[in-house]
Amino acid sequence: MRPSAITALFLTLIAPVLAQYNFSSSPFRLMIESQNSTLNGTVLGACHENAGIEALCPVGSTLDDSATSVTTFYQNVSYFRDSSNSTVNTPGLLCWDLYLGSLGAISSPMYLNTMPNSNVATPIISTGRTILQRVVFDECGWLGIQSYLDDSSAPPARRLKTYMNWMVCTTYFSYTMETLAWVLGSEPIMPQNPTCQRVLVKRVFIEP
Ligand SMILES: *[C@@H]1O[C@H](CO)[C@@H](O)[C@H](O)[C@H]1NC(C)=O
Ligand SMILES: *[C@@H]1O[C@H](CO)[C@@H](O)[C@H](O)[C@H]1NC(C)=O
Ligand SMILES: *[C@@H]1O[C@H](CO)[C@@H](O)[C@H](O)[C@H]1NC(C)=O
Ligand SMILES: *[C@@H]1O[C@H](CO)[C@@H](O)[C@H](O)[C@H]1NC(C)=O
Ligand SMILES: *[C@@H]1O[C@H](CO)[C@@H](O)[C@H](O)[C@H]1NC(C)=O
């Protein structure tokens, strides 16, 4: 490899770590859209998995209820696209504030927890991670993840596509419970966990 190619590869791989991701979007809630009317319109909340570790669970309330700290998220990006501080289509960290009494709020980012034997990953919120999952929100507020193409080009192309492989499944991390999940792979999206129901996740800003 030419040195410039090596540098480019190096920068690609470590960019998520080097970038600051210290500009916060306005706070928002995450609403589920589903064919299942029980899930449709419910919002996601941080739910306890372990000390300082949370998954995202449908908390059964709707947007008609007032936002609580459990259902309040924000996105940290490295740059704002314009003076209105828009974060549309800007990759960044999905963050949630863990309140620790007198220590105050600890900004906690999301990563995807994978298991070697499954194509179903669980989004987990934790402060103790260096490999984090960047997410994007499109013009309509739908939550996605961008990744490089490797299913339709050889060799894999350094061309980003946005995927929305969200599910609500009964998962196990520290507890068995119903959480947001992500199916690894591209179309067709086929979770091996039989409890999974396909959903979309929408950002709804919290009115000040
Ligand atoms: C998000 O940005 C805010 C504001 O700069 C910062 O205080 C916080 O630590 C950041 N969170 C993460 C997880 O980087
Ligand atoms: C984020 O980090 C950059 C580079 O260190 C700095 O210039 C900027 O002021 C920081 N922004 C916030 C909101 O802390
Ligand atoms: C889900 O809720 C949206 C409104 O938030 C509604 O437009 C849609 O028809 C609902 N879908 C189902 C299957 O209930
Ligand atoms: C709808 O979702 C609820 C909550 O996850 C689940 O208990 C129920 O079985 C689902 N209904 C259908 C028809 O899948
Ligand atoms: C945009 O973000 C910067 C840095 O966080 C802040 O100083 C500024 O007031 C924000 N502007 C708007 C329009 O919210």
PDB file of C-alpha atoms and ligand atoms in Angstrom:
ATOM      1  CA  MET A   1       0.000   0.000   0.000  1.00  0.00           C
ATOM      2  CA  ARG A   2       1.153   3.511  -0.766  1.00  0.00           C
ATOM      3  CA  PRO A   3       1.743   5.616   2.355  1.00  0.00           C
ATOM      4  CA  SER A   4      -1.162   7.899   1.426  1.00  0.00           C
ATOM      5  CA  ALA A   5      -3.466   4.884   1.189  1.00  0.00           C
ATOM      6  CA  ILE A   6      -2.237   3.668   4.554  1.00  0.00           C
ATOM      7  CA  THR A   7      -2.819   7.101   6.051  1.00  0.00           C
ATOM      8  CA  ALA A   8      -6.309   7.230   4.549  1.00  0.00           C
ATOM      9  CA  LEU A   9      -7.158   3.796   5.928  1.00  0.00           C
ATOM     10  CA  PHE A  10      -5.728   4.701   9.308  1.00  0.00           C
ATOM     11  CA  LEU A  11      -7.759   7.909   9.428  1.00  0.00           C
ATOM     12  CA  THR A  12     -10.920   6.050   8.407  1.00  0.00           C
ATOM     13  CA  LEU A  13     -10.517   3.474  11.128  1.00  0.00           C
ATOM     14  CA  ILE A  14      -9.650   5.800  13.958  1.00  0.00           C
ATOM     15  CA  ALA A  15     -11.743   8.804  12.949  1.00  0.00           C
ATOM     16  CA  PRO A  16     -14.553   7.890  15.350  1.00  0.00           C
ATOM     17  CA  VAL A  17     -12.081   7.952  18.214  1.00  0.00           C
ATOM     18  CA  LEU A  18     -10.208  11.102  17.179  1.00  0.00           C
ATOM     19  CA  ALA A  19     -13.306  13.144  16.397  1.00  0.00           C
ATOM     20  CA  GLN A  20     -14.613  15.093  19.332  1.00  0.00           C
ATOM     21  CA  TYR A  21     -18.372  14.499  19.062  1.00  0.00           C
ATOM     22  CA  ASN A  22     -18.800  17.296  21.540  1.00  0.00           C
ATOM     23  CA  PHE A  23     -21.556  19.342  19.896  1.00  0.00           C
ATOM     24  CA  SER A  24     -24.907  18.285  21.335  1.00  0.00           C
ATOM     25  CA  SER A  25     -28.176  18.395  19.414  1.00  0.00           C
ATOM     26  CA  SER A  26     -31.366  19.554  21.086  1.00  0.00           C
ATOM     27  CA  PRO A  27     -32.851  16.850  23.307  1.00  0.00           C
ATOM     28  CA  PHE A  28     -35.336  14.452  21.745  1.00  0.00           C
ATOM     29  CA  ARG A  29     -37.377  11.332  22.380  1.00  0.00           C
ATOM     30  CA  LEU A  30     -37.214   8.191  20.280  1.00  0.00           C
ATOM     31  CA  MET A  31     -40.591   6.956  19.072  1.00  0.00           C
ATOM     32  CA  ILE A  32     -41.279   3.517  17.644  1.00  0.00           C
ATOM     33  CA  GLU A  33     -43.323   3.011  14.506  1.00  0.00           C
ATOM     34  CA  SER A  34     -44.544  -0.535  14.066  1.00  0.00           C
ATOM     35  CA  GLN A  35     -47.233  -2.555  12.320  1.00  0.00           C
ATOM     36  CA  ASN A  36     -48.031  -3.842  15.815  1.00  0.00           C
ATOM     37  CA  SER A  37     -50.456  -1.342  17.348  1.00  0.00           C
ATOM     38  CA  THR A  38     -49.255  -2.234  20.879  1.00  0.00           C
ATOM     39  CA  LEU A  39     -45.751  -1.052  20.048  1.00  0.00           C
ATOM     40  CA  ASN A  40     -46.673   1.682  17.588  1.00  0.00           C
ATOM     41  CA  GLY A  41     -46.213   5.154  19.073  1.00  0.00           C
ATOM     42  CA  THR A  42     -44.459   3.986  22.225  1.00  0.00           C
ATOM     43  CA  VAL A  43     -41.217   5.700  23.152  1.00  0.00           C
ATOM     44  CA  LEU A  44     -37.857   4.230  24.073  1.00  0.00           C
ATOM     45  CA  GLY A  45     -36.328   4.708  27.476  1.00  0.00           C
ATOM     46  CA  ALA A  46     -33.001   3.775  29.002  1.00  0.00           C
ATOM     47  CA  CYS A  47     -33.555   0.587  30.999  1.00  0.00           C
ATOM     48  CA  HIS A  48     -31.252  -0.935  33.556  1.00  0.00           C
ATOM     49  CA  GLU A  49     -28.955  -3.797  32.485  1.00  0.00           C
ATOM     50  CA  ASN A  50     -26.097  -3.432  34.952  1.00  0.00           C
ATOM     51  CA  ALA A  51     -24.359  -0.739  37.022  1.00  0.00           C
ATOM     52  CA  GLY A  52     -24.265   2.289  34.726  1.00  0.00           C
ATOM     53  CA  ILE A  53     -25.256   0.146  31.744  1.00  0.00           C
ATOM     54  CA  GLU A  54     -28.607   0.467  29.987  1.00  0.00           C
ATOM     55  CA  ALA A  55     -30.420  -0.930  26.988  1.00  0.00           C
ATOM     56  CA  LEU A  56     -33.205   0.903  25.144  1.00  0.00           C
ATOM     57  CA  CYS A  57     -36.646  -0.437  26.001  1.00  0.00           C
ATOM     58  CA  PRO A  58     -40.149   0.454  24.835  1.00  0.00           C
ATOM     59  CA  VAL A  59     -41.357   2.096  28.024  1.00  0.00           C
ATOM     60  CA  GLY A  60     -45.000   1.820  27.143  1.00  0.00           C
ATOM     61  CA  SER A  61     -45.783   5.493  27.380  1.00  0.00           C
ATOM     62  CA  THR A  62     -46.625   7.583  24.368  1.00  0.00           C
ATOM     63  CA  LEU A  63     -45.663  11.047  23.191  1.00  0.00           C
ATOM     64  CA  ASP A  64     -48.737  12.298  24.994  1.00  0.00           C
ATOM     65  CA  ASP A  65     -46.895  11.755  28.267  1.00  0.00           C
ATOM     66  CA  SER A  66     -44.315  14.314  29.275  1.00  0.00           C
ATOM     67  CA  ALA A  67     -40.685  13.463  28.614  1.00  0.00           C
ATOM     68  CA  THR A  68     -38.710  12.130  31.544  1.00  0.00           C
ATOM     69  CA  SER A  69     -34.960  11.900  31.957  1.00  0.00           C
ATOM     70  CA  VAL A  70     -35.263   8.200  31.071  1.00  0.00           C
ATOM     71  CA  THR A  71     -36.767   9.010  27.672  1.00  0.00           C
ATOM     72  CA  THR A  72     -34.567  12.036  26.886  1.00  0.00           C
ATOM     73  CA  PHE A  73     -31.731  11.466  24.406  1.00  0.00           C
ATOM     74  CA  TYR A  74     -29.497  13.696  22.296  1.00  0.00           C
ATOM     75  CA  GLN A  75     -26.986  13.261  19.517  1.00  0.00           C
ATOM     76  CA  ASN A  76     -23.406  14.464  19.746  1.00  0.00           C
ATOM     77  CA  VAL A  77     -21.847  15.402  16.421  1.00  0.00           C
ATOM     78  CA  SER A  78     -18.381  16.732  15.508  1.00  0.00           C
ATOM     79  CA  TYR A  79     -19.788  19.621  13.524  1.00  0.00           C
ATOM     80  CA  PHE A  80     -23.071  21.407  12.881  1.00  0.00           C
ATOM     81  CA  ARG A  81     -24.153  21.574   9.258  1.00  0.00           C
ATOM     82  CA  ASP A  82     -25.345  25.170   9.456  1.00  0.00           C
ATOM     83  CA  SER A  83     -26.090  28.048  11.798  1.00  0.00           C
ATOM     84  CA  SER A  84     -29.369  26.445  12.883  1.00  0.00           C
ATOM     85  CA  ASN A  85     -27.257  23.629  14.383  1.00  0.00           C
ATOM     86  CA  SER A  86     -28.992  21.052  12.204  1.00  0.00           C
ATOM     87  CA  THR A  87     -27.740  17.497  12.700  1.00  0.00           C
ATOM     88  CA  VAL A  88     -29.748  15.992   9.805  1.00  0.00           C
ATOM     89  CA  ASN A  89     -27.735  13.234   8.116  1.00  0.00           C
ATOM     90  CA  THR A  90     -24.747  13.998  10.331  1.00  0.00           C
ATOM     91  CA  PRO A  91     -23.132  10.935  11.902  1.00  0.00           C
ATOM     92  CA  GLY A  92     -22.795  11.224  15.645  1.00  0.00           C
ATOM     93  CA  LEU A  93     -23.162   9.472  18.964  1.00  0.00           C
ATOM     94  CA  LEU A  94     -26.546   8.686  20.484  1.00  0.00           C
ATOM     95  CA  CYS A  95     -26.218   9.900  24.075  1.00  0.00           C
ATOM     96  CA  TRP A  96     -28.182   9.642  27.282  1.00  0.00           C
ATOM     97  CA  ASP A  97     -27.468  11.315  30.615  1.00  0.00           C
ATOM     98  CA  LEU A  98     -26.918   8.953  33.512  1.00  0.00           C
ATOM     99  CA  TYR A  99     -27.702  10.884  36.687  1.00  0.00           C
ATOM    100  CA  LEU A 100     -25.470   9.859  39.563  1.00  0.00           C
ATOM    101  CA  GLY A 101     -26.663  11.805  42.592  1.00  0.00           C
ATOM    102  CA  SER A 102     -24.155  14.426  43.642  1.00  0.00           C
ATOM    103  CA  LEU A 103     -21.864  13.553  40.716  1.00  0.00           C
ATOM    104  CA  GLY A 104     -24.480  14.992  38.369  1.00  0.00           C
ATOM    105  CA  ALA A 105     -25.082  13.837  34.812  1.00  0.00           C
ATOM    106  CA  ILE A 106     -22.651  11.588  33.006  1.00  0.00           C
ATOM    107  CA  SER A 107     -23.057  11.694  29.233  1.00  0.00           C
ATOM    108  CA  SER A 108     -23.259   8.060  28.118  1.00  0.00           C
ATOM    109  CA  PRO A 109     -22.970   7.013  24.440  1.00  0.00           C
ATOM    110  CA  MET A 110     -24.424   3.975  22.649  1.00  0.00           C
ATOM    111  CA  TYR A 111     -22.611   1.009  21.151  1.00  0.00           C
ATOM    112  CA  LEU A 112     -23.910  -2.161  19.518  1.00  0.00           C
ATOM    113  CA  ASN A 113     -23.313  -5.248  21.619  1.00  0.00           C
ATOM    114  CA  THR A 114     -22.824  -8.257  19.368  1.00  0.00           C
ATOM    115  CA  MET A 115     -22.677 -11.970  20.120  1.00  0.00           C
ATOM    116  CA  PRO A 116     -20.529 -14.297  17.997  1.00  0.00           C
ATOM    117  CA  ASN A 117     -23.455 -16.650  17.406  1.00  0.00           C
ATOM    118  CA  SER A 118     -26.154 -14.152  16.473  1.00  0.00           C
ATOM    119  CA  ASN A 119     -27.031 -11.598  13.819  1.00  0.00           C
ATOM    120  CA  VAL A 120     -29.049  -9.660  16.390  1.00  0.00           C
ATOM    121  CA  ALA A 121     -27.085  -6.932  18.171  1.00  0.00           C
ATOM    122  CA  THR A 122     -28.310  -4.964  21.181  1.00  0.00           C
ATOM    123  CA  PRO A 123     -27.787  -1.197  21.466  1.00  0.00           C
ATOM    124  CA  ILE A 124     -26.229  -0.595  24.879  1.00  0.00           C
ATOM    125  CA  ILE A 125     -25.570   2.710  26.640  1.00  0.00           C
ATOM    126  CA  SER A 126     -22.407   2.756  28.705  1.00  0.00           C
ATOM    127  CA  THR A 127     -19.546   5.104  29.515  1.00  0.00           C
ATOM    128  CA  GLY A 128     -16.877   2.429  29.519  1.00  0.00           C
ATOM    129  CA  ARG A 129     -16.472   1.905  25.771  1.00  0.00           C
ATOM    130  CA  THR A 130     -14.089   3.288  23.161  1.00  0.00           C
ATOM    131  CA  ILE A 131     -15.672   1.614  20.113  1.00  0.00           C
ATOM    132  CA  LEU A 132     -18.972   3.398  19.707  1.00  0.00           C
ATOM    133  CA  GLN A 133     -21.742   3.251  17.140  1.00  0.00           C
ATOM    134  CA  ARG A 134     -22.405   6.398  15.164  1.00  0.00           C
ATOM    135  CA  VAL A 135     -25.993   6.989  14.085  1.00  0.00           C
ATOM    136  CA  VAL A 136     -27.712   9.373  11.684  1.00  0.00           C
ATOM    137  CA  PHE A 137     -31.178  10.913  11.480  1.00  0.00           C
ATOM    138  CA  ASP A 138     -32.582  11.669   8.032  1.00  0.00           C
ATOM    139  CA  GLU A 139     -34.683  14.683   6.975  1.00  0.00           C
ATOM    140  CA  CYS A 140     -37.816  13.077   8.444  1.00  0.00           C
ATOM    141  CA  GLY A 141     -36.106  12.133  11.700  1.00  0.00           C
ATOM    142  CA  TRP A 142     -35.777   8.392  11.064  1.00  0.00           C
ATOM    143  CA  LEU A 143     -32.875   6.819  12.933  1.00  0.00           C
ATOM    144  CA  GLY A 144     -30.341   4.896  10.838  1.00  0.00           C
ATOM    145  CA  ILE A 145     -26.793   3.645  10.742  1.00  0.00           C
ATOM    146  CA  GLN A 146     -24.448   4.246   7.827  1.00  0.00           C
ATOM    147  CA  SER A 147     -22.110   1.530   6.644  1.00  0.00           C
ATOM    148  CA  TYR A 148     -19.862   0.735   3.708  1.00  0.00           C
ATOM    149  CA  LEU A 149     -21.207  -1.450   0.900  1.00  0.00           C
ATOM    150  CA  ASP A 150     -19.874  -4.996   0.732  1.00  0.00           C
ATOM    151  CA  ASP A 151     -22.868  -6.898  -0.664  1.00  0.00           C
ATOM    152  CA  SER A 152     -23.079  -5.359  -4.113  1.00  0.00           C
ATOM    153  CA  SER A 153     -19.523  -4.434  -5.025  1.00  0.00           C
ATOM    154  CA  ALA A 154     -16.208  -6.246  -5.054  1.00  0.00           C
ATOM    155  CA  PRO A 155     -14.001  -5.234  -3.378  1.00  0.00           C
ATOM    156  CA  PRO A 156     -16.183  -3.575  -0.684  1.00  0.00           C
ATOM    157  CA  ALA A 157     -16.791   0.030  -1.631  1.00  0.00           C
ATOM    158  CA  ARG A 158     -15.989   2.963   0.555  1.00  0.00           C
ATOM    159  CA  ARG A 159     -19.462   4.296  -0.196  1.00  0.00           C
ATOM    160  CA  LEU A 160     -21.875   4.915   2.622  1.00  0.00           C
ATOM    161  CA  LYS A 161     -25.433   3.683   2.654  1.00  0.00           C
ATOM    162  CA  THR A 162     -27.926   4.249   5.466  1.00  0.00           C
ATOM    163  CA  TYR A 163     -29.623   1.194   6.945  1.00  0.00           C
ATOM    164  CA  MET A 164     -32.572   0.998   9.329  1.00  0.00           C
ATOM    165  CA  ASN A 165     -32.347  -2.580  10.589  1.00  0.00           C
ATOM    166  CA  TRP A 166     -34.191  -1.874  13.842  1.00  0.00           C
ATOM    167  CA  MET A 167     -36.197  -4.487  15.705  1.00  0.00           C
ATOM    168  CA  VAL A 168     -37.819  -4.838  19.091  1.00  0.00           C
ATOM    169  CA  CYS A 169     -36.829  -8.251  20.452  1.00  0.00           C
ATOM    170  CA  THR A 170     -36.585 -10.113  23.712  1.00  0.00           C
ATOM    171  CA  THR A 171     -32.836  -9.958  24.272  1.00  0.00           C
ATOM    172  CA  TYR A 172     -30.442 -11.076  26.968  1.00  0.00           C
ATOM    173  CA  PHE A 173     -27.566  -8.905  28.171  1.00  0.00           C
ATOM    174  CA  SER A 174     -27.822  -8.999  31.944  1.00  0.00           C
ATOM    175  CA  TYR A 175     -31.561  -9.518  31.994  1.00  0.00           C
ATOM    176  CA  THR A 176     -34.068 -11.083  29.656  1.00  0.00           C
ATOM    177  CA  MET A 177     -36.246  -8.241  28.478  1.00  0.00           C
ATOM    178  CA  GLU A 178     -37.805  -6.544  25.491  1.00  0.00           C
ATOM    179  CA  THR A 179     -35.309  -4.071  24.002  1.00  0.00           C
ATOM    180  CA  LEU A 180     -34.432  -2.261  20.815  1.00  0.00           C
ATOM    181  CA  ALA A 181     -32.196  -4.438  18.641  1.00  0.00           C
ATOM    182  CA  TRP A 182     -30.315  -4.236  15.349  1.00  0.00           C
ATOM    183  CA  VAL A 183     -30.032  -6.965  12.750  1.00  0.00           C
ATOM    184  CA  LEU A 184     -26.540  -7.266  11.276  1.00  0.00           C
ATOM    185  CA  GLY A 185     -26.456  -7.620   7.517  1.00  0.00           C
ATOM    186  CA  SER A 186     -28.215  -6.017   4.567  1.00  0.00           C
ATOM    187  CA  GLU A 187     -31.508  -6.840   2.817  1.00  0.00           C
ATOM    188  CA  PRO A 188     -33.270  -9.131   3.353  1.00  0.00           C
ATOM    189  CA  ILE A 189     -33.180  -8.420   7.081  1.00  0.00           C
ATOM    190  CA  MET A 190     -33.732 -11.768   8.785  1.00  0.00           C
ATOM    191  CA  PRO A 191     -33.221 -11.823  12.557  1.00  0.00           C
ATOM    192  CA  GLN A 192     -32.469 -15.281  13.897  1.00  0.00           C
ATOM    193  CA  ASN A 193     -34.049 -14.350  17.244  1.00  0.00           C
ATOM    194  CA  PRO A 194     -37.686 -15.461  16.749  1.00  0.00           C
ATOM    195  CA  THR A 195     -39.069 -12.803  19.111  1.00  0.00           C
ATOM    196  CA  CYS A 196     -38.000  -9.903  16.876  1.00  0.00           C
ATOM    197  CA  GLN A 197     -40.546  -7.496  15.416  1.00  0.00           C
ATOM    198  CA  ARG A 198     -39.391  -5.024  12.800  1.00  0.00           C
ATOM    199  CA  VAL A 199     -39.748  -1.344  13.746  1.00  0.00           C
ATOM    200  CA  LEU A 200     -38.639   2.105  12.693  1.00  0.00           C
ATOM    201  CA  VAL A 201     -37.373   4.660  15.192  1.00  0.00           C
ATOM    202  CA  LYS A 202     -38.148   8.348  14.871  1.00  0.00           C
ATOM    203  CA  ARG A 203     -36.593  11.355  16.569  1.00  0.00           C
ATOM    204  CA  VAL A 204     -39.131  13.736  18.099  1.00  0.00           C
ATOM    205  CA  PHE A 205     -37.591  16.876  19.552  1.00  0.00           C
ATOM    206  CA  ILE A 206     -38.718  17.826  23.040  1.00  0.00           C
ATOM    207  CA  GLU A 207     -40.381  21.206  23.143  1.00  0.00           C
ATOM    208  CA  PRO A 208     -38.539  23.512  25.536  1.00  0.00           C
TER     209      PRO A 208
HETATM  210  C1  LIG B   1     -21.492  15.323  24.266  1.00  0.00           C
HETATM  211  O1  LIG B   1     -21.210  16.691  24.169  1.00  0.00           O
HETATM  212  C2  LIG B   1     -21.252  17.381  25.416  1.00  0.00           C
HETATM  213  C3  LIG B   1     -21.064  18.863  25.122  1.00  0.00           C
HETATM  214  O2  LIG B   1     -19.779  19.110  24.620  1.00  0.00           O
HETATM  215  C4  LIG B   1     -20.167  16.791  26.346  1.00  0.00           C
HETATM  216  O3  LIG B   1     -20.255  17.408  27.607  1.00  0.00           O
HETATM  217  C5  LIG B   1     -20.380  15.285  26.504  1.00  0.00           C
HETATM  218  O4  LIG B   1     -19.337  14.735  27.265  1.00  0.00           O
HETATM  219  C6  LIG B   1     -20.442  14.640  25.138  1.00  0.00           C
HETATM  220  N1  LIG B   1     -20.792  13.220  25.307  1.00  0.00           N
HETATM  221  C7  LIG B   1     -20.042  12.210  24.840  1.00  0.00           C
HETATM  222  C8  LIG B   1     -20.536  10.831  25.120  1.00  0.00           C
HETATM  223  O5  LIG B   1     -19.024  12.381  24.208  1.00  0.00           O
HETATM  224  C1  LIG B   2     -15.394  20.806  20.749  1.00  0.00           C
HETATM  225  O1  LIG B   2     -13.996  20.584  20.562  1.00  0.00           O
HETATM  226  C2  LIG B   2     -13.408  21.536  19.678  1.00  0.00           C
HETATM  227  C3  LIG B   2     -11.961  21.077  19.459  1.00  0.00           C
HETATM  228  O2  LIG B   2     -11.319  20.854  20.671  1.00  0.00           O
HETATM  229  C4  LIG B   2     -13.527  22.924  20.292  1.00  0.00           C
HETATM  230  O3  LIG B   2     -12.962  23.874  19.399  1.00  0.00           O
HETATM  231  C5  LIG B   2     -15.008  23.254  20.522  1.00  0.00           C
HETATM  232  O4  LIG B   2     -15.148  24.500  21.183  1.00  0.00           O
HETATM  233  C6  LIG B   2     -15.670  22.159  21.381  1.00  0.00           C
HETATM  234  N1  LIG B   2     -17.104  22.422  21.423  1.00  0.00           N
HETATM  235  C7  LIG B   2     -17.836  22.305  22.525  1.00  0.00           C
HETATM  236  C8  LIG B   2     -19.320  22.577  22.381  1.00  0.00           C
HETATM  237  O5  LIG B   2     -17.373  21.974  23.603  1.00  0.00           O
HETATM  238  C1  LIG B   3     -48.781   3.997  13.855  1.00  0.00           C
HETATM  239  O1  LIG B   3     -48.897   5.303  14.368  1.00  0.00           O
HETATM  240  C2  LIG B   3     -48.910   6.313  13.370  1.00  0.00           C
HETATM  241  C3  LIG B   3     -49.011   7.660  14.061  1.00  0.00           C
HETATM  242  O2  LIG B   3     -47.969   7.821  14.959  1.00  0.00           O
HETATM  243  C4  LIG B   3     -50.088   6.107  12.431  1.00  0.00           C
HETATM  244  O3  LIG B   3     -50.016   7.070  11.390  1.00  0.00           O
HETATM  245  C5  LIG B   3     -50.037   4.719  11.839  1.00  0.00           C
HETATM  246  O4  LIG B   3     -51.195   4.487  11.062  1.00  0.00           O
HETATM  247  C6  LIG B   3     -49.947   3.678  12.942  1.00  0.00           C
HETATM  248  N1  LIG B   3     -49.791   2.352  12.351  1.00  0.00           N
HETATM  249  C7  LIG B   3     -50.354   1.275  12.868  1.00  0.00           C
HETATM  250  C8  LIG B   3     -50.115  -0.009  12.133  1.00  0.00           C
HETATM  251  O5  LIG B   3     -51.009   1.291  13.885  1.00  0.00           O
HETATM  252  C1  LIG B   4     -47.227  -6.805  19.632  1.00  0.00           C
HETATM  253  O1  LIG B   4     -46.205  -6.408  20.524  1.00  0.00           O
HETATM  254  C2  LIG B   4     -46.389  -6.867  21.850  1.00  0.00           C
HETATM  255  C3  LIG B   4     -45.293  -6.241  22.674  1.00  0.00           C
HETATM  256  O2  LIG B   4     -44.046  -6.578  22.140  1.00  0.00           O
HETATM  257  C4  LIG B   4     -46.364  -8.384  21.881  1.00  0.00           C
HETATM  258  O3  LIG B   4     -46.604  -8.841  23.199  1.00  0.00           O
HETATM  259  C5  LIG B   4     -47.423  -8.933  20.937  1.00  0.00           C
HETATM  260  O4  LIG B   4     -47.298 -10.322  20.848  1.00  0.00           O
HETATM  261  C6  LIG B   4     -47.266  -8.335  19.549  1.00  0.00           C
HETATM  262  N1  LIG B   4     -48.392  -8.734  18.702  1.00  0.00           N
HETATM  263  C7  LIG B   4     -48.212  -9.314  17.530  1.00  0.00           C
HETATM  264  C8  LIG B   4     -49.454  -9.608  16.764  1.00  0.00           C
HETATM  265  O5  LIG B   4     -47.095  -9.587  17.079  1.00  0.00           O
HETATM  266  C1  LIG B   5     -25.301  26.168  18.105  1.00  0.00           C
HETATM  267  O1  LIG B   5     -24.381  25.490  18.935  1.00  0.00           O
HETATM  268  C2  LIG B   5     -23.388  26.342  19.507  1.00  0.00           C
HETATM  269  C3  LIG B   5     -22.388  25.465  20.234  1.00  0.00           C
HETATM  270  O2  LIG B   5     -22.994  24.508  21.040  1.00  0.00           O
HETATM  271  C4  LIG B   5     -24.104  27.348  20.428  1.00  0.00           C
HETATM  272  O3  LIG B   5     -23.140  28.227  20.976  1.00  0.00           O
HETATM  273  C5  LIG B   5     -25.135  28.151  19.618  1.00  0.00           C
HETATM  274  O4  LIG B   5     -25.862  28.989  20.472  1.00  0.00           O
HETATM  275  C6  LIG B   5     -26.091  27.197  18.902  1.00  0.00           C
HETATM  276  N1  LIG B   5     -26.965  27.971  18.002  1.00  0.00           N
HETATM  277  C7  LIG B   5     -28.293  27.750  17.940  1.00  0.00           C
HETATM  278  C8  LIG B   5     -29.014  28.531  16.896  1.00  0.00           C
HETATM  279  O5  LIG B   5     -28.867  26.947  18.671  1.00  0.00           O
END
